[in-house]
Short mmCIF file of C-alpha atoms and ligand atoms in Angstrom, two decimals:
data_model
loop_
_atom_site.label_atom_id
_atom_site.label_comp_id
_atom_site.label_asym_id
_atom_site.label_seq_id
_atom_site.Cartn_x
_atom_site.Cartn_y
_atom_site.Cartn_z
CA THR A 1 25.75 -11.28 -5.39
CA VAL A 2 22.26 -11.27 -4.84
CA SER A 3 21.40 -14.61 -3.19
CA TYR A 4 17.39 -15.55 -3.47
CA VAL A 5 14.43 -18.31 -3.92
CA ASP A 6 12.03 -17.91 -6.85
CA THR A 7 8.83 -18.66 -5.55
CA ALA A 8 8.22 -20.89 -8.83
CA SER A 9 10.66 -23.81 -7.57
CA PRO A 10 11.21 -22.50 -3.48
CA SER A 11 13.47 -25.39 -3.01
CA ALA A 12 16.67 -24.31 -4.28
CA VAL A 13 18.47 -20.94 -3.25
CA GLN A 14 19.53 -19.64 -6.62
CA GLN A 15 22.15 -17.01 -7.39
CA ALA A 16 22.56 -13.61 -9.46
CA THR A 17 25.80 -11.75 -10.19
CA ALA A 18 25.84 -8.19 -11.69
CA ASP A 19 27.80 -5.01 -11.55
CA TRP A 20 24.92 -3.12 -10.18
CA CYS A 21 21.76 -3.66 -8.01
CA ILE A 22 18.99 -1.56 -7.81
CA CYS A 23 16.86 -2.69 -5.12
CA THR A 24 13.30 -1.79 -4.52
CA ILE A 25 12.05 -4.28 -1.82
CA PRO A 26 10.02 -2.39 0.83
CA LEU A 27 11.96 -1.56 3.90
CA PRO A 28 10.04 -3.35 6.26
CA ILE A 29 11.30 -6.31 4.25
CA LEU A 30 14.66 -5.29 3.68
CA SER A 31 15.51 -4.69 7.09
CA GLN A 32 15.38 -8.27 7.63
CA LEU A 33 17.30 -9.50 4.96
CA PRO A 34 21.03 -9.65 5.07
CA LEU A 35 22.59 -6.69 3.00
CA ASP A 36 26.12 -5.46 2.23
CA VAL A 37 25.97 -1.63 2.79
CA SER A 38 27.10 1.05 5.08
CA GLY A 39 25.87 1.38 8.62
CA PRO A 40 24.18 4.97 7.59
CA MET A 41 22.35 3.21 4.53
CA LYS A 42 21.65 0.26 7.03
CA ASN A 43 20.03 2.89 9.71
CA ALA A 44 18.09 4.40 6.81
CA ILE A 45 16.92 1.28 6.42
CA ASP A 46 15.58 0.20 9.45
CA SER A 47 14.42 3.46 10.87
CA LEU A 48 11.70 4.17 8.66
CA PRO A 49 7.93 3.30 9.69
CA TYR A 50 5.36 2.15 7.48
CA ALA A 51 1.93 3.56 7.54
CA ALA A 52 -1.25 1.25 8.13
CA SER A 53 -3.62 1.18 5.34
CA VAL A 54 -7.12 -1.29 5.41
CA LYS A 55 -9.61 -1.70 2.24
CA VAL A 56 -12.70 -3.29 2.74
CA GLY A 57 -14.89 -4.41 -0.31
CA LEU A 58 -18.29 -5.48 0.29
CA GLN A 59 -20.89 -7.39 -2.03
CA PHE A 60 -24.69 -7.01 -1.77
CA LYS A 61 -27.56 -8.50 -3.70
CA ARG A 62 -28.46 -5.58 -5.47
CA ARG A 63 -27.35 -2.03 -6.23
CA PHE A 64 -29.58 -0.45 -3.58
CA TRP A 65 -27.43 2.94 -3.73
CA GLU A 66 -28.28 3.65 -7.16
CA GLU A 67 -31.85 2.08 -7.06
CA ASP A 68 -33.03 3.56 -3.98
CA GLU A 69 -30.71 6.68 -3.43
CA ALA A 70 -29.78 7.80 -6.76
CA ILE A 71 -25.70 7.34 -5.94
CA TYR A 72 -23.90 7.04 -9.24
CA GLY A 73 -20.33 6.91 -8.34
CA GLY A 74 -18.16 9.05 -6.07
CA ILE A 75 -17.78 8.45 -2.37
CA SER A 76 -19.18 9.47 1.05
CA TYR A 77 -16.97 10.66 3.35
CA THR A 78 -17.69 9.66 6.66
CA ASP A 79 -16.75 10.80 10.39
CA LEU A 80 -17.15 7.00 11.15
CA PRO A 81 -13.92 4.36 11.66
CA ILE A 82 -14.55 3.06 8.02
CA ARG A 83 -13.84 6.72 6.78
CA ASN A 84 -15.10 6.24 3.18
CA ILE A 85 -17.48 4.15 1.18
CA GLY A 86 -16.76 4.12 -2.50
CA TYR A 87 -19.26 3.65 -5.11
CA PRO A 88 -18.25 1.99 -8.47
CA ASN A 89 -18.21 4.66 -11.40
CA TYR A 90 -18.82 1.76 -13.83
CA GLY A 91 -22.22 -0.45 -14.63
CA PHE A 92 -24.90 1.98 -13.95
CA ASN A 93 -28.01 0.30 -13.49
CA ARG A 94 -26.92 -3.01 -14.39
CA GLY A 95 -29.38 -5.12 -12.55
CA GLY A 96 -28.06 -7.80 -9.90
CA ARG A 97 -24.99 -8.02 -7.59
CA GLY A 98 -22.86 -4.67 -6.64
CA VAL A 99 -19.75 -4.46 -4.55
CA LEU A 100 -19.04 -1.28 -2.71
CA LEU A 101 -15.42 -0.54 -1.28
CA GLY A 102 -17.17 -0.51 2.51
CA ALA A 103 -14.29 1.48 4.08
CA TYR A 104 -10.90 2.90 3.35
CA LEU A 105 -8.73 3.59 6.50
CA TYR A 106 -5.33 4.98 6.67
CA GLU A 107 -3.20 6.13 9.35
CA GLY A 108 -4.77 6.90 12.84
CA ALA A 109 -5.77 4.37 15.63
CA ASN A 110 -9.07 2.92 13.68
CA SER A 111 -6.34 1.66 11.17
CA PHE A 112 -4.26 -0.12 13.55
CA GLU A 113 -7.71 -1.34 15.16
CA PHE A 114 -9.01 -2.74 11.64
CA THR A 115 -5.15 -4.26 11.27
CA ALA A 116 -5.24 -6.36 14.50
CA MET A 117 -9.02 -7.65 13.62
CA THR A 118 -9.23 -11.02 11.75
CA PRO A 119 -10.27 -10.21 8.19
CA ALA A 120 -14.08 -11.48 8.67
CA GLU A 121 -14.33 -8.87 11.88
CA ARG A 122 -12.85 -6.28 9.77
CA VAL A 123 -15.95 -7.27 7.00
CA ALA A 124 -18.46 -7.55 10.04
CA SER A 125 -17.16 -4.24 11.61
CA ALA A 126 -17.33 -2.52 7.96
CA VAL A 127 -21.52 -3.47 7.42
CA GLU A 128 -22.13 -2.51 11.08
CA PHE A 129 -20.86 1.14 10.67
CA GLY A 130 -21.64 1.49 7.16
CA ALA A 131 -25.36 0.63 7.84
CA LYS A 132 -25.79 3.68 10.06
CA ILE A 133 -25.00 5.66 6.48
CA HIS A 134 -27.35 2.99 4.06
CA PRO A 135 -29.65 0.95 6.35
CA GLN A 136 -29.98 -1.39 3.62
CA TYR A 137 -26.44 -2.98 4.31
CA LYS A 138 -28.03 -5.20 6.62
CA SER A 139 -30.63 -6.54 4.34
CA GLU A 140 -28.50 -6.91 1.18
CA PHE A 141 -25.36 -7.51 1.96
CA GLU A 142 -23.79 -10.79 0.73
CA ASN A 143 -20.08 -11.30 1.20
CA GLY A 144 -16.71 -9.28 2.01
CA VAL A 145 -13.22 -9.28 1.78
CA ALA A 146 -10.45 -7.04 3.47
CA VAL A 147 -6.78 -6.25 3.04
CA ALA A 148 -4.41 -4.78 5.69
CA TRP A 149 -1.47 -3.64 4.12
CA HIS A 150 0.64 -4.11 7.48
CA ARG A 151 -0.28 -8.00 7.42
CA VAL A 152 0.72 -8.16 3.18
CA PRO A 153 3.96 -9.99 3.49
CA PHE A 154 4.82 -8.10 0.08
CA THR A 155 4.91 -4.77 1.65
CA LEU A 156 4.51 -5.19 5.59
CA GLY A 157 3.00 -1.88 5.55
CA CYS A 158 1.11 0.56 3.25
CA ALA A 159 3.92 3.34 2.26
CA GLY A 160 7.02 5.14 3.93
CA GLU A 161 5.68 7.76 6.82
CA TRP A 162 7.89 10.13 7.20
CA THR A 163 8.41 12.78 9.69
CA GLU A 164 10.72 15.85 9.05
CA ALA A 165 12.98 14.75 11.65
CA GLY A 166 13.37 11.35 9.86
CA ARG A 167 13.77 12.94 6.62
CA ALA A 168 16.47 15.19 7.83
CA GLN A 169 18.35 12.73 9.67
CA HIS A 170 18.06 9.38 7.14
CA TYR A 171 17.01 10.41 3.72
CA ARG A 172 20.38 11.41 1.88
CA ASN A 173 21.90 8.21 3.31
CA LEU A 174 18.79 6.41 1.66
CA CYS A 175 18.77 7.53 -1.18
CA GLN A 176 22.78 7.92 -2.16
CA SER A 177 24.08 4.90 -4.15
CA ASP A 178 26.25 2.77 -1.29
CA GLY A 179 28.95 0.39 -3.32
CA ARG A 180 27.29 -1.45 -5.82
CA ILE A 181 23.72 -1.32 -4.25
CA ALA A 182 21.48 1.70 -4.83
CA LEU A 183 17.69 1.71 -3.55
CA ALA A 184 14.17 3.00 -5.52
CA GLY A 185 10.68 2.80 -4.84
CA GLU A 186 8.34 5.22 -3.14
CA HIS A 187 9.76 5.41 -0.16
CA ALA A 188 13.26 6.94 -1.76
CA SER A 189 10.97 9.38 -2.81
CA GLN A 190 9.64 12.73 -1.98
CA LEU A 191 6.42 11.93 -2.67
CA PRO A 192 5.62 8.50 -0.51
CA ALA A 193 2.59 6.40 -1.51
CA TRP A 194 2.18 7.73 -4.51
CA GLN A 195 3.29 5.66 -7.80
CA GLU A 196 4.53 9.16 -9.16
CA GLY A 197 7.37 9.19 -6.27
CA ALA A 198 8.06 5.03 -6.88
CA ILE A 199 8.84 6.43 -10.72
CA LEU A 200 10.55 9.46 -9.75
CA SER A 201 12.67 7.44 -7.44
CA ALA A 202 13.59 4.83 -10.03
CA LEU A 203 14.71 7.53 -12.40
CA ASP A 204 16.89 9.32 -10.06
CA ALA A 205 18.71 5.82 -9.07
CA ILE A 206 19.23 4.86 -12.69
CA THR A 207 20.41 8.76 -13.61
CA ARG A 208 23.01 8.48 -10.31
CA LEU A 209 24.19 5.12 -11.99
CA HIS A 210 24.42 6.20 -15.19
CA GLU A 211 26.54 9.14 -14.10
CA ARG A 212 29.02 6.88 -12.16
CA VAL A 213 29.48 3.88 -14.61
CA VAL A 214 29.97 6.77 -17.59
CA LYS A 215 32.85 8.59 -15.12
CA THR A 216 33.97 5.12 -14.90
C1 LIG B 301 -3.96 1.00 -0.38
C2 LIG B 301 -3.24 1.60 -0.90
C3 LIG B 301 -3.41 2.85 -1.57
C4 LIG B 301 -2.92 3.29 -2.98
N1 LIG B 301 -3.82 4.65 -3.70
C5 LIG B 301 -2.76 5.07 -4.47
C6 LIG B 301 -3.09 5.73 -5.64
O1 LIG B 301 -4.48 6.24 -5.51
N2 LIG B 301 -2.79 6.49 -6.42
C7 LIG B 301 -1.45 6.23 -6.47
O2 LIG B 301 -0.29 6.90 -7.43
N3 LIG B 301 -0.74 5.09 -5.58
C8 LIG B 301 -0.97 4.79 -4.58
N4 LIG B 301 -0.64 4.15 -3.86
C9 LIG B 301 0.84 4.14 -3.67
C10 LIG B 301 1.28 2.91 -4.63
O3 LIG B 301 0.78 1.98 -4.81
C11 LIG B 301 2.85 3.10 -4.00
O4 LIG B 301 3.41 3.97 -3.99
C12 LIG B 301 3.93 2.15 -5.33
O5 LIG B 301 3.16 1.09 -5.60
C13 LIG B 301 5.09 1.80 -4.49
O6 LIG B 301 5.77 1.53 -6.08
P1 LIG B 301 7.19 0.89 -5.50
O7 LIG B 301 7.65 0.12 -6.52
O8 LIG B 301 8.12 1.63 -4.35
O9 LIG B 301 6.88 -0.84 -4.14
P2 LIG B 301 5.81 -1.85 -4.58
O10 LIG B 301 4.69 -1.67 -5.76
O11 LIG B 301 5.14 -2.52 -3.40
O12 LIG B 301 6.63 -3.09 -5.19
C14 LIG B 301 7.56 -3.57 -4.42
C15 LIG B 301 7.83 -5.30 -4.61
O13 LIG B 301 9.09 -5.50 -3.97
C16 LIG B 301 8.51 -7.21 -3.98
N5 LIG B 301 9.14 -7.99 -3.17
C17 LIG B 301 8.73 -7.60 -1.80
N6 LIG B 301 9.53 -8.88 -1.15
C18 LIG B 301 10.84 -9.05 -1.89
C19 LIG B 301 11.97 -9.93 -1.56
N7 LIG B 301 12.26 -10.37 -0.70
N8 LIG B 301 12.41 -10.38 -2.51
C20 LIG B 301 11.67 -9.96 -4.09
N9 LIG B 301 10.96 -9.28 -4.21
C21 LIG B 301 10.01 -8.59 -3.36
C22 LIG B 301 7.22 -7.06 -3.76
O14 LIG B 301 6.04 -7.97 -4.23
C23 LIG B 301 6.63 -5.77 -4.50
O15 LIG B 301 6.45 -6.21 -6.14
C24 LIG B 301 -1.16 3.33 -2.29
C25 LIG B 301 -1.06 2.27 -1.78
C26 LIG B 301 -1.59 1.48 -1.13
C27 LIG B 301 -1.61 0.23 -0.24
#
């Protein structure tokens, strides 16, 4: 039996009862929920840190990277804290405003620094660093938006950050069916931080469950 609050009608706690539960809630959230699993699985759930990641979108008055520099799509890889600038692969030479991926940080100290900033500070910082690559930033910038995945309440992190030691100690316990509960998601796969890992782990959980149901 699972107790839950539907965000569409948040006043009531509801319950759902089923024979099996496949749970895909990210571990930083699941570790904070009351859960009826064994000690080894609980330890595994509690042990996996999640990587930091930050993206900043920047809106400019014009697509200066195309008009001035003949950049049509692609990515500039920099050694600045913003790491990457991503250019849109669509709407080439369209007049008017344009939007860039002005920063894409993952792992490392800079990701945590940007996570600690307010969204407005992240945007301002992305403009400041990006102007070293494209001086037009200063005069063409209009608006921005920033997401830091450790601050997103639905994941509390970008993806599971496994180490070899962590996998050796906890991976099997995390990925075994525990009573009537099995976990799935990128964190329960050998390909963390990829959609493929999430899908493979779902197939694995379903296969294990099917084998067990057929046997009983
Ligand atoms: C910045 C970034 C870039 C990425 N780029 C790529 C890429 O280019 N290619 C790629 O393949 N993958 C990429 N990924 C990874 C990919 O997005 C994930 O691996 C994949 O979405 C994980 O799927 P999942 O089902 O495990 O988790 P999620 O997609 O995170 O699903 C978990 C779900 O649980 C829900 N949930 C949370 N708390 C609760 C709760 N208490 N009750 C009920 N539901 C809850 C959430 O709302 C969410 O819908 C990227 C991820 C990030 C963060």
